Amino acid sequence: MSQNLQIATLEEYRKLLSQPDAVLEQSIYNDAIVGYLDGGGAPMDAVTLLSESYIGLPSMCNVTAQSVNNIINCDIILRKAIREQLTKRFDPKRCDDFFMYTDNQPAPGWLTVIIKDTHWRQTLYELLSMYPNCAFLNFSIQKIAEAGYKDEVSKLRTTSTYLEVYNIILSDSLSEILSYDDIQFEDSLSSLMRVCCEREDTYLYSQILLRRLSEEIGPAPFRRLRRELERVANEKGNRHFVNLLHSHLTGIPPGLSRTLSNISNTNSITPGDLITLVNLYKSNNPPAADFLCDYDVIVKFLKALYVPQEGFVLRHNMLDDLTFLIAYATSVNDANPRQDNKIQNVQDTLRSLHECLAKKTELGSIAGAMKYILAAVRIPVGSMGVLLWIEYMAIHTSYFESYFRTTETSPLHLILDEIAHRHPLQQPIVFDIIKRCIRHKYPSFAPELQMALEKAWVDRMLYLVQNNYTIPVLKYFKGPGRELDDSLILHFVKKVFRMAEPPYSKEFTELILDIVEVDMDSLTLIRDVRQLVYDFCNIALENGSVLDHLDKLRLMHVMNRCK
């Protein structure tokens, strides 16, 4: 309490002197007793208040620790208890008022001591993730970095009000995520978004940095990151600021920016907006195709083409405009100058697919459409349109109720498999569609028919595993997939064991154990499954150089259950 709190009344001084263990506060004399006496308070009253408020919690902790220390190592227990209480009761405003009352506040002596302790450093990191705007916590992290623990600070995935600390964290976050594959990128994206989008200043700083990096290195590695930042910032309600900064950094023409913003922010696409875009991109000096190549805008265009929407009628002139804009956005880039033949081919494919599907979608039929679907699937943007259409057919039409047979694989499922194989970058979208479709119930289906359809969706997930999209599928069965029927989980586990080949990665092994351990009772009832589980664990142990001690114990426990 080294800061004078300037409490005006005796009653407020009495409250301060009556706080539990107030007598143990470092500056209770200067902060409370002097003010109380100067305000006319009686000295004996002050002594009484301090004595009555004394509890002696630190002494109790020490006595308890000494009494049990002969039985167990109580240091870990006490540290854990203090950490829990600290994170539960921490008040960032009060802490800042107390410690950060001047701009050049020196570090308290005790902070220098606890910085040397790994446990308390981790506690400060945890508190910063909870209260990223707390000045004292940011000051503490700065001191930790200055003390030689920059590697630890760089692994934090939270923001900071101290530029040096923020630079350390952001630099490591970007270096890490740019080295990841597609699956790791998706898993790590949320933590980077948290680092960059906590406040307007961190968003501004991150976007300017990414812009500079794209100018020096090339735009391709950073385009997705910049757009993800814009998406998250828009979701936080900063749309005007995001659009303003986007226009400034990219140099997008104001008219084009307003039109794209209108399309993004409204439920339906207007003919006027489409005409504006077409006129710009058919002009002799068109804007950069990169402005038009916006994922959300293209998906909105594709839905207008292939997903029936209530209250929206696609006119013939709009069809030509939509297909042209999609074809232009996906066929032209800075590296490839405009090629009218390529644009026309893509446009023709998209138009033919629309004309074919428009007559059949509401009827829940695909008779005669396979030729056009397969032609569209050959190009990435065409397969995206087909994916959106498949989800609509599966959930909003009677297609499966009319045509699903347990003895054959549905054409829609075969198309999903083809897209997953042909376009690996669309595997996450295929997976999301499968997860939504597998939850859909058909009122007219008998339970056994519904189960057969769900098994067909599980087979689509297995095909994703076969195409190396393994970890996200396993995470699904570890989490939401547990709600599926036990027979479906058993079917999935059997197939995965037969597909998997050693050596197994640590993450793969741990996810398999997470799935198997929950359903051990049902898995061990079937002899061939029990043998598959046992063989997997045995092979994982034999090639277990990447596993830690806990993983090996879990494997041995599962093997014992299988005997």
Coordinates of C-alpha atoms in Angstrom, one line a residue:
M1 CA 0.0 0.0 0.0
S2 CA 2.8 2.4 -0.8
Q3 CA 0.4 4.7 -2.6
N4 CA -1.6 7.3 -0.5
L5 CA -5.2 6.3 -1.1
Q6 CA -6.5 9.8 -0.1
I7 CA -9.5 8.4 1.8
A8 CA -11.6 11.3 3.0
T9 CA -13.7 10.0 5.9
L10 CA -12.9 8.2 9.2
E11 CA -15.4 5.5 8.3
E12 CA -13.4 4.6 5.2
Y13 CA -10.2 4.6 7.2
R14 CA -11.9 2.2 9.7
K15 CA -12.9 -0.1 6.8
L16 CA -9.3 -0.2 5.7
L17 CA -8.0 -0.9 9.2
S18 CA -10.7 -3.6 9.6
Q19 CA -9.6 -5.7 6.6
P20 CA -8.4 -9.2 7.4
D21 CA -4.7 -9.1 8.5
A22 CA -4.6 -5.4 7.8
V23 CA -1.7 -5.1 10.3
L24 CA 0.4 -7.2 8.0
E25 CA 0.1 -4.8 5.1
Q26 CA 3.5 -3.3 4.2
S27 CA 2.5 0.4 4.4
I28 CA -0.5 0.3 6.7
Y29 CA 1.0 3.0 8.8
N30 CA 1.4 5.6 6.1
D31 CA -1.7 4.7 4.2
A32 CA -4.2 4.3 7.0
I33 CA -3.1 5.0 10.6
V34 CA -1.6 8.4 9.9
G35 CA -4.7 9.5 8.0
Y36 CA -7.0 8.1 10.7
L37 CA -5.2 9.9 13.5
D38 CA -5.0 13.2 11.5
G39 CA -8.7 13.0 10.9
G40 CA -9.4 12.9 14.6
G41 CA -9.5 9.1 15.2
A42 CA -8.4 7.8 18.6
P43 CA -5.1 5.9 18.8
M44 CA -6.6 3.1 20.9
D45 CA -9.4 2.7 18.4
A46 CA -6.9 2.2 15.6
V47 CA -5.0 -0.4 17.7
T48 CA -8.3 -2.2 18.5
L49 CA -9.3 -2.3 14.9
L50 CA -6.0 -3.8 13.8
S51 CA -5.9 -6.3 16.6
E52 CA -9.5 -7.4 16.0
S53 CA -9.0 -7.8 12.2
Y54 CA -5.9 -9.9 12.7
I55 CA -6.4 -13.5 11.6
G56 CA -2.8 -14.6 10.9
L57 CA -3.3 -16.5 7.7
P58 CA 0.4 -16.5 6.7
S59 CA 1.3 -17.9 10.1
M60 CA -1.4 -20.5 9.9
C61 CA -0.1 -21.6 6.5
N62 CA 3.5 -21.8 7.9
V63 CA 2.4 -23.8 10.9
T64 CA 0.3 -26.1 8.7
A65 CA 3.1 -26.6 6.3
Q66 CA 5.6 -27.4 9.1
S67 CA 3.2 -29.9 10.7
V68 CA 2.6 -31.9 7.6
N69 CA 6.1 -31.6 6.0
N70 CA 7.2 -34.7 7.8
I71 CA 4.5 -36.7 6.0
I72 CA 4.4 -35.2 2.5
N73 CA 6.1 -32.5 0.5
C74 CA 3.6 -29.7 1.2
D75 CA 5.4 -27.1 -0.9
I76 CA 3.7 -28.1 -4.1
I77 CA 0.3 -28.3 -2.4
L78 CA 0.6 -24.8 -0.9
R79 CA 1.9 -23.3 -4.1
K80 CA -1.1 -24.8 -6.0
A81 CA -3.6 -23.5 -3.3
I82 CA -2.1 -20.0 -3.4
R83 CA -2.2 -20.0 -7.2
E84 CA -5.8 -21.0 -7.2
Q85 CA -6.8 -18.3 -4.8
L86 CA -4.7 -15.7 -6.6
T87 CA -6.3 -16.4 -10.0
K88 CA -9.8 -16.5 -8.3
R89 CA -9.5 -13.2 -6.4
F90 CA -7.1 -11.2 -8.6
D91 CA -8.4 -7.6 -9.1
P92 CA -6.6 -6.0 -12.1
K93 CA -7.9 -2.5 -11.3
R94 CA -6.9 -2.6 -7.7
C95 CA -3.5 -4.0 -8.6
D96 CA -2.8 -1.2 -11.1
D97 CA -4.0 1.5 -8.6
F98 CA -1.7 0.0 -6.0
F99 CA 1.5 -0.7 -8.0
M100 CA 1.4 1.5 -11.1
Y101 CA 0.6 4.9 -9.8
T102 CA 3.6 6.5 -11.5
D103 CA 4.9 6.2 -15.1
N104 CA 8.4 5.3 -13.9
Q105 CA 7.4 2.9 -11.1
P106 CA 10.4 0.6 -10.1
A107 CA 9.8 -3.1 -9.8
P108 CA 8.9 -4.3 -6.3
G109 CA 11.7 -6.3 -4.7
W110 CA 9.5 -9.4 -4.3
L111 CA 8.7 -9.4 -8.1
T112 CA 12.4 -9.7 -8.8
V113 CA 12.5 -12.8 -6.5
I114 CA 9.4 -14.6 -7.9
I115 CA 10.5 -14.0 -11.5
K116 CA 13.3 -16.6 -10.9
D117 CA 10.7 -19.2 -10.0
T118 CA 9.1 -21.2 -12.8
H119 CA 5.9 -21.7 -10.9
W120 CA 5.2 -18.1 -10.3
R121 CA 6.2 -17.1 -13.8
Q122 CA 3.6 -19.5 -15.1
T123 CA 1.1 -17.9 -12.7
L124 CA 1.8 -14.5 -14.1
Y125 CA 1.4 -15.8 -17.6
E126 CA -2.0 -17.3 -16.7
L127 CA -3.1 -14.1 -15.1
L128 CA -2.1 -12.1 -18.2
S129 CA -4.2 -14.4 -20.4
M130 CA -7.2 -13.6 -18.2
Y131 CA -6.5 -9.9 -17.9
P132 CA -4.4 -8.8 -20.9
N133 CA -5.0 -5.0 -20.3
C134 CA -3.7 -5.1 -16.7
A135 CA -0.7 -2.7 -16.6
F136 CA 1.0 -4.4 -13.7
L137 CA 0.9 -7.8 -15.3
N138 CA 2.3 -6.4 -18.6
F139 CA 5.0 -4.7 -16.6
S140 CA 5.8 -8.0 -14.9
I141 CA 6.0 -9.8 -18.2
Q142 CA 8.3 -7.1 -19.5
K143 CA 10.6 -7.7 -16.5
I144 CA 10.4 -11.5 -17.1
A145 CA 11.6 -10.9 -20.7
E146 CA 14.4 -8.6 -19.5
A147 CA 15.5 -11.2 -17.0
G148 CA 16.3 -13.7 -19.8
Y149 CA 13.1 -15.6 -20.3
K150 CA 12.1 -14.3 -23.7
D151 CA 11.6 -17.9 -25.0
E152 CA 8.9 -18.4 -22.5
V153 CA 7.3 -15.1 -23.2
S154 CA 7.3 -15.7 -26.9
K155 CA 5.1 -18.8 -26.4
L156 CA 2.3 -16.8 -24.8
R157 CA -0.7 -16.5 -26.9
T158 CA -2.2 -13.4 -25.5
T159 CA -1.9 -9.7 -26.2
S160 CA 0.2 -7.1 -24.3
T161 CA 0.1 -3.3 -23.8
Y162 CA 3.9 -3.3 -23.8
L163 CA 5.2 -3.1 -27.4
E164 CA 8.4 -5.1 -26.7
V165 CA 6.5 -7.9 -25.1
Y166 CA 3.8 -7.8 -27.9
N167 CA 6.5 -7.9 -30.5
I168 CA 8.1 -11.0 -28.9
I169 CA 4.7 -12.8 -28.8
L170 CA 3.6 -11.8 -32.3
S171 CA 6.9 -12.6 -33.9
D172 CA 6.9 -16.1 -32.5
S173 CA 3.2 -16.6 -33.3
L174 CA 3.7 -15.7 -37.0
S175 CA 6.9 -17.7 -37.4
E176 CA 5.2 -20.7 -35.9
I177 CA 2.0 -20.6 -37.9
L178 CA 3.7 -19.9 -41.2
S179 CA 5.6 -23.2 -40.8
Y180 CA 2.5 -25.3 -40.2
D181 CA 0.7 -27.5 -42.6
D182 CA -3.0 -26.9 -43.3
I183 CA -4.4 -28.9 -40.4
Q184 CA -1.9 -27.4 -37.8
F185 CA -2.7 -23.9 -39.3
E186 CA -6.4 -24.3 -38.6
D187 CA -5.8 -25.5 -35.1
S188 CA -3.5 -22.6 -34.3
L189 CA -5.5 -19.9 -36.0
S190 CA -7.7 -19.1 -33.0
S191 CA -4.7 -18.3 -30.7
L192 CA -3.2 -16.0 -33.3
M193 CA -6.5 -14.2 -33.7
R194 CA -6.6 -13.7 -29.9
V195 CA -3.2 -12.2 -30.0
C196 CA -4.0 -9.8 -32.9
C197 CA -7.6 -8.8 -32.3
E198 CA -7.8 -8.1 -28.6
R199 CA -7.9 -4.3 -29.2
E200 CA -8.0 -1.9 -32.1
D201 CA -4.3 -1.0 -31.7
T202 CA -3.2 -4.6 -31.8
Y203 CA -5.3 -5.2 -34.9
L204 CA -3.9 -2.1 -36.6
Y205 CA -0.3 -3.1 -35.7
S206 CA -0.8 -6.7 -36.9
Q207 CA -2.4 -5.7 -40.2
I208 CA 0.3 -3.1 -41.0
L209 CA 3.0 -5.7 -40.1
L210 CA 1.4 -8.3 -42.4
R211 CA 1.2 -5.8 -45.2
R212 CA 4.8 -4.9 -44.9
L213 CA 5.8 -8.6 -44.8
S214 CA 3.7 -9.3 -47.9
E215 CA 5.4 -6.5 -49.8
E216 CA 8.9 -7.8 -48.9
I217 CA 8.3 -11.6 -49.1
G218 CA 5.2 -11.9 -51.3
P219 CA 1.4 -11.8 -50.7
A220 CA 0.6 -15.5 -50.8
P221 CA 1.6 -16.6 -47.3
F222 CA -0.2 -13.6 -45.6
R223 CA -3.4 -13.2 -47.6
R224 CA -5.3 -15.8 -45.6
L225 CA -4.0 -14.3 -42.3
R226 CA -5.1 -10.8 -43.2
R227 CA -8.6 -11.9 -44.1
E228 CA -9.0 -14.0 -41.0
L229 CA -8.0 -11.0 -38.9
E230 CA -10.7 -9.0 -40.8
R231 CA -13.3 -11.6 -40.2
V232 CA -12.6 -11.8 -36.4
A233 CA -12.5 -8.0 -36.1
N234 CA -15.8 -7.7 -37.9
E235 CA -17.4 -10.3 -35.6
K236 CA -16.3 -8.1 -32.7
G237 CA -18.3 -5.2 -34.1
N238 CA -15.5 -3.2 -35.7
R239 CA -16.7 -3.4 -39.3
H240 CA -16.3 0.3 -40.1
F241 CA -12.7 0.4 -38.8
V242 CA -11.9 -2.8 -40.6
N243 CA -13.2 -1.5 -43.9
L244 CA -11.4 1.8 -43.5
L245 CA -8.1 0.2 -42.8
H246 CA -8.5 -2.4 -45.6
S247 CA -9.1 0.4 -48.1
H248 CA -6.1 2.3 -46.9
L249 CA -3.7 -0.7 -46.8
T250 CA -4.7 -2.3 -50.1
G251 CA -5.5 0.8 -52.2
I252 CA -8.8 -0.7 -53.3
P253 CA -10.9 1.8 -55.3
P254 CA -13.6 3.4 -53.1
G255 CA -16.4 2.4 -55.4
L256 CA -15.3 -1.3 -55.5
S257 CA -14.8 -1.3 -51.7
R258 CA -18.4 0.0 -51.1
T259 CA -19.9 -2.5 -53.5
L260 CA -18.1 -5.5 -52.0
S261 CA -19.0 -4.2 -48.5
N262 CA -22.7 -4.0 -49.5
I263 CA -22.6 -7.6 -50.8
S264 CA -20.9 -8.8 -47.6
N265 CA -23.3 -7.0 -45.2
T266 CA -26.6 -7.8 -46.8
N267 CA -28.6 -11.0 -47.0
S268 CA -29.3 -10.9 -50.8
I269 CA -27.3 -9.8 -53.8
T270 CA -28.7 -6.9 -55.8
P271 CA -28.5 -6.6 -59.6
G272 CA -27.0 -3.1 -59.2
D273 CA -24.0 -4.3 -57.2
L274 CA -23.3 -7.1 -59.8
I275 CA -23.5 -4.6 -62.7
T276 CA -21.1 -2.3 -60.9
L277 CA -18.6 -5.1 -60.4
V278 CA -18.9 -6.5 -63.9
N279 CA -18.4 -3.0 -65.4
L280 CA -15.2 -2.5 -63.3
Y281 CA -13.7 -5.9 -64.3
K282 CA -14.7 -5.7 -67.9
S283 CA -13.2 -2.3 -68.3
N284 CA -9.9 -1.7 -70.2
N285 CA -8.1 -1.0 -66.8
P286 CA -9.7 -3.5 -64.3
P287 CA -8.8 -3.4 -60.6
A288 CA -6.7 -6.2 -59.2
A289 CA -8.4 -9.6 -59.2
D290 CA -7.2 -10.0 -55.6
F291 CA -9.9 -7.5 -54.4
L292 CA -12.6 -9.7 -55.9
C293 CA -11.1 -13.0 -54.7
D294 CA -12.7 -12.8 -51.3
Y295 CA -13.8 -16.2 -49.8
D296 CA -17.0 -15.0 -48.2
V297 CA -18.1 -13.1 -51.3
I298 CA -17.4 -16.0 -53.6
V299 CA -19.3 -18.4 -51.3
K300 CA -22.2 -16.0 -51.3
F301 CA -22.1 -15.9 -55.2
L302 CA -22.0 -19.7 -55.3
K303 CA -25.0 -20.0 -52.9
A304 CA -26.9 -17.7 -55.1
L305 CA -26.2 -20.1 -58.0
Y306 CA -26.7 -23.5 -56.4
V307 CA -28.6 -23.2 -53.1
P308 CA -32.3 -22.1 -53.3
Q309 CA -33.0 -19.1 -51.1
E310 CA -36.4 -17.9 -50.0
G311 CA -37.3 -14.6 -51.5
F312 CA -34.4 -14.6 -54.0
V313 CA -34.9 -15.1 -57.7
L314 CA -31.9 -15.4 -59.9
R315 CA -32.6 -13.6 -63.2
H316 CA -30.9 -14.6 -66.4
N317 CA -28.7 -11.4 -66.6
M318 CA -27.7 -12.0 -63.0
L319 CA -26.6 -15.6 -63.9
D320 CA -24.2 -14.2 -66.5
D321 CA -22.8 -11.6 -64.1
L322 CA -22.3 -14.1 -61.2
T323 CA -20.6 -16.7 -63.3
F324 CA -18.3 -14.1 -64.9
L325 CA -17.3 -12.6 -61.5
I326 CA -16.6 -16.1 -60.0
A327 CA -14.6 -17.1 -63.0
Y328 CA -12.6 -13.9 -63.1
A329 CA -11.8 -14.0 -59.3
T330 CA -10.6 -17.6 -59.5
S331 CA -8.8 -17.5 -62.9
V332 CA -6.9 -14.3 -62.8
N333 CA -4.2 -13.3 -60.4
D334 CA -1.0 -11.2 -60.3
A335 CA 1.1 -14.1 -61.6
N336 CA -1.3 -15.0 -64.4
P337 CA -2.5 -12.2 -66.6
R338 CA -6.1 -12.2 -67.8
Q339 CA -6.9 -15.1 -70.1
D340 CA -10.4 -14.7 -71.6
N341 CA -10.5 -18.3 -72.8
K342 CA -9.9 -19.6 -69.3
I343 CA -12.5 -17.3 -67.8
Q344 CA -15.0 -18.3 -70.4
N345 CA -14.4 -22.0 -69.8
V346 CA -15.0 -21.7 -66.1
Q347 CA -18.0 -19.5 -66.7
D348 CA -19.6 -22.0 -69.1
T349 CA -19.0 -24.9 -66.6
L350 CA -20.6 -22.9 -63.8
R351 CA -23.6 -21.8 -65.9
S352 CA -24.2 -25.4 -67.2
L353 CA -24.2 -26.7 -63.7
H354 CA -26.7 -24.1 -62.5
E355 CA -29.0 -24.7 -65.5
C356 CA -29.0 -28.5 -64.8
L357 CA -29.3 -28.4 -61.0
A358 CA -32.0 -25.6 -60.9
K359 CA -34.6 -28.0 -62.4
K360 CA -33.8 -30.9 -60.1
T361 CA -32.8 -29.5 -56.7
E362 CA -36.3 -28.8 -55.3
L363 CA -37.4 -32.2 -56.6
G364 CA -34.6 -33.9 -54.6
S365 CA -33.3 -35.6 -57.8
I366 CA -30.0 -35.7 -59.6
A367 CA -31.1 -37.8 -62.6
G368 CA -29.1 -36.7 -65.7
A369 CA -27.0 -34.2 -63.7
M370 CA -23.9 -36.3 -63.1
K371 CA -22.2 -35.3 -66.3
Y372 CA -22.3 -31.6 -65.3
I373 CA -21.4 -32.3 -61.7
L374 CA -18.3 -34.2 -62.6
A375 CA -17.3 -31.4 -65.0
A376 CA -17.7 -28.8 -62.3
V377 CA -15.8 -30.9 -59.7
R378 CA -12.7 -30.8 -61.9
I379 CA -12.2 -27.1 -61.0
P380 CA -11.9 -26.0 -57.4
V381 CA -14.5 -23.3 -57.5
G382 CA -16.9 -25.7 -59.2
S383 CA -16.4 -28.3 -56.5
M384 CA -17.1 -25.6 -53.9
G385 CA -20.4 -25.0 -55.5
V386 CA -21.2 -28.7 -55.6
L387 CA -20.4 -29.0 -51.9
L388 CA -22.8 -26.3 -51.0
W389 CA -25.4 -28.0 -53.2
I390 CA -24.8 -31.4 -51.6
E391 CA -25.4 -30.0 -48.1
Y392 CA -28.7 -28.5 -49.2
M393 CA -29.8 -31.7 -50.9
A394 CA -28.9 -33.8 -47.9
I395 CA -30.6 -31.6 -45.3
H396 CA -33.4 -29.7 -47.0
T397 CA -34.8 -32.1 -49.7
S398 CA -36.2 -35.6 -49.7
Y399 CA -33.3 -37.0 -51.7
F400 CA -32.1 -39.6 -49.1
E401 CA -35.7 -40.4 -48.1
S402 CA -36.4 -41.2 -51.8
Y403 CA -33.1 -42.8 -53.0
F404 CA -31.0 -44.0 -50.1
R405 CA -30.3 -47.8 -50.2
T406 CA -28.3 -49.8 -47.7
T407 CA -26.9 -52.0 -50.4
E408 CA -25.2 -49.3 -52.4
T409 CA -23.2 -46.1 -51.9
S410 CA -25.2 -42.9 -52.6
P411 CA -24.0 -40.8 -55.6
L412 CA -23.8 -37.8 -53.3
H413 CA -21.4 -39.7 -51.0
L414 CA -19.3 -40.7 -54.0
I415 CA -19.1 -37.1 -55.1
L416 CA -17.9 -36.1 -51.7
D417 CA -15.2 -38.7 -51.8
E418 CA -14.1 -37.5 -55.2
I419 CA -13.8 -33.9 -54.0
A420 CA -11.9 -34.9 -50.9
H421 CA -9.4 -36.8 -53.1
R422 CA -9.1 -34.3 -55.9
H423 CA -9.0 -31.1 -53.8
P424 CA -7.1 -31.7 -50.5
L425 CA -7.5 -28.0 -49.5
Q426 CA -11.3 -28.5 -49.5
Q427 CA -11.1 -31.5 -47.1
P428 CA -12.0 -29.3 -44.1
I429 CA -15.1 -28.1 -45.9
V430 CA -16.1 -31.7 -46.8
F431 CA -15.6 -32.6 -43.2
D432 CA -17.8 -29.8 -41.9
I433 CA -20.6 -30.8 -44.2
I434 CA -20.4 -34.4 -43.1
K435 CA -20.5 -33.4 -39.4
R436 CA -23.7 -31.3 -40.1
C437 CA -25.3 -34.0 -42.2
I438 CA -24.7 -36.9 -39.8
R439 CA -26.7 -35.1 -37.1
H440 CA -29.7 -34.6 -39.3
K441 CA -32.6 -36.9 -38.6
Y442 CA -35.2 -38.0 -41.1
P443 CA -38.7 -38.4 -39.6
S444 CA -39.8 -41.0 -42.1
F445 CA -36.7 -43.2 -41.5
A446 CA -37.0 -46.3 -39.3
P447 CA -34.2 -46.4 -36.7
E448 CA -32.2 -49.1 -38.5
L449 CA -32.3 -47.0 -41.8
Q450 CA -31.2 -43.9 -40.0
M451 CA -28.3 -45.8 -38.5
A452 CA -27.3 -47.2 -41.9
L453 CA -27.2 -43.6 -43.3
E454 CA -25.1 -42.4 -40.3
K455 CA -22.8 -45.3 -41.0
A456 CA -22.5 -44.1 -44.6
W457 CA -21.5 -40.7 -43.3
V458 CA -18.9 -42.3 -41.0
D459 CA -17.5 -44.1 -44.1
R460 CA -17.0 -40.6 -45.6
M461 CA -14.9 -39.7 -42.6
L462 CA -12.9 -42.8 -43.0
Y463 CA -12.2 -41.9 -46.6
L464 CA -10.9 -38.5 -45.3
V465 CA -8.6 -40.5 -42.9
Q466 CA -7.5 -42.5 -45.9
N467 CA -6.6 -39.3 -47.7
N468 CA -4.4 -38.1 -44.7
Y469 CA -7.0 -35.9 -43.1
T470 CA -6.6 -37.9 -39.9
I471 CA -6.1 -35.8 -36.8
P472 CA -9.3 -33.6 -37.2
V473 CA -11.4 -36.7 -37.7
L474 CA -9.9 -38.4 -34.6
K475 CA -10.5 -35.2 -32.6
Y476 CA -14.2 -35.4 -33.7
F477 CA -14.6 -38.9 -32.4
K478 CA -12.8 -37.9 -29.2
G479 CA -15.3 -35.1 -28.7
P480 CA -18.7 -34.6 -30.4
G481 CA -18.5 -38.0 -32.1
R482 CA -18.9 -39.7 -28.7
E483 CA -22.7 -39.0 -29.1
L484 CA -22.9 -41.4 -32.0
D485 CA -24.1 -44.9 -31.4
D486 CA -21.5 -47.3 -30.0
S487 CA -21.8 -49.5 -33.1
L488 CA -20.7 -46.6 -35.3
I489 CA -17.7 -45.8 -33.1
L490 CA -16.8 -49.5 -33.1
H491 CA -17.0 -49.5 -36.9
F492 CA -14.8 -46.4 -37.1
V493 CA -12.2 -47.8 -34.7
K494 CA -11.9 -51.1 -36.5
K495 CA -11.4 -49.5 -39.9
V496 CA -8.8 -47.0 -38.5
F497 CA -6.8 -49.8 -36.9
R498 CA -6.7 -51.7 -40.2
M499 CA -5.7 -48.6 -42.2
A500 CA -3.0 -47.3 -39.8
E501 CA 0.6 -48.2 -40.4
P502 CA 3.5 -47.7 -38.0
P503 CA 5.3 -45.7 -36.8
Y504 CA 2.5 -43.8 -35.1
S505 CA 2.9 -40.2 -34.1
K506 CA 2.5 -39.1 -30.5
E507 CA -0.7 -37.1 -31.3
F508 CA -2.2 -40.0 -33.3
T509 CA -1.5 -42.5 -30.5
E510 CA -2.9 -40.2 -27.8
L511 CA -6.1 -39.5 -29.7
I512 CA -6.6 -43.2 -30.4
L513 CA -6.2 -43.9 -26.7
D514 CA -8.7 -41.1 -25.8
I515 CA -11.3 -42.8 -28.1
V516 CA -10.5 -46.4 -27.0
E517 CA -10.4 -45.8 -23.3
V518 CA -13.9 -44.4 -23.2
D519 CA -15.4 -47.4 -25.0
M520 CA -13.2 -50.2 -23.6
D521 CA -16.1 -52.2 -22.3
S522 CA -17.8 -52.5 -25.7
L523 CA -14.6 -52.8 -27.7
T524 CA -13.3 -55.7 -25.6
L525 CA -16.5 -57.7 -26.0
I526 CA -15.6 -58.5 -29.6
R527 CA -12.6 -60.8 -30.1
D528 CA -11.2 -59.4 -33.4
V529 CA -11.6 -55.8 -32.2
R530 CA -9.9 -56.7 -28.9
Q531 CA -7.0 -58.2 -30.9
L532 CA -6.7 -55.1 -33.1
V533 CA -6.5 -52.8 -30.0
Y534 CA -3.9 -55.1 -28.4
D535 CA -1.8 -55.2 -31.6
F536 CA -1.9 -51.4 -32.0
C537 CA -0.8 -50.8 -28.4
N538 CA 2.0 -53.4 -28.7
I539 CA 3.3 -51.8 -31.9
A540 CA 3.0 -48.3 -30.5
L541 CA 5.1 -49.4 -27.5
E542 CA 7.7 -51.1 -29.6
N543 CA 8.1 -47.8 -31.6
G544 CA 7.5 -45.5 -28.7
S545 CA 10.5 -43.2 -28.9
V546 CA 8.2 -40.2 -29.3
L547 CA 5.9 -41.2 -26.4
D548 CA 6.3 -40.0 -22.8
H549 CA 6.0 -42.1 -19.7
L550 CA 2.2 -41.4 -19.2
D551 CA 1.5 -42.5 -22.8
K552 CA 3.3 -45.8 -22.3
L553 CA 1.4 -46.4 -19.0
R554 CA -1.9 -45.8 -20.8
L555 CA -0.9 -48.2 -23.6
M556 CA 0.0 -50.9 -21.1
H557 CA -3.2 -50.4 -19.2
V558 CA -5.3 -50.9 -22.4
M559 CA -3.3 -54.0 -23.3
N560 CA -4.0 -55.5 -19.9
R561 CA -7.7 -54.8 -20.4
C562 CA -7.5 -56.6 -23.8
K563 CA -6.0 -59.8 -22.4

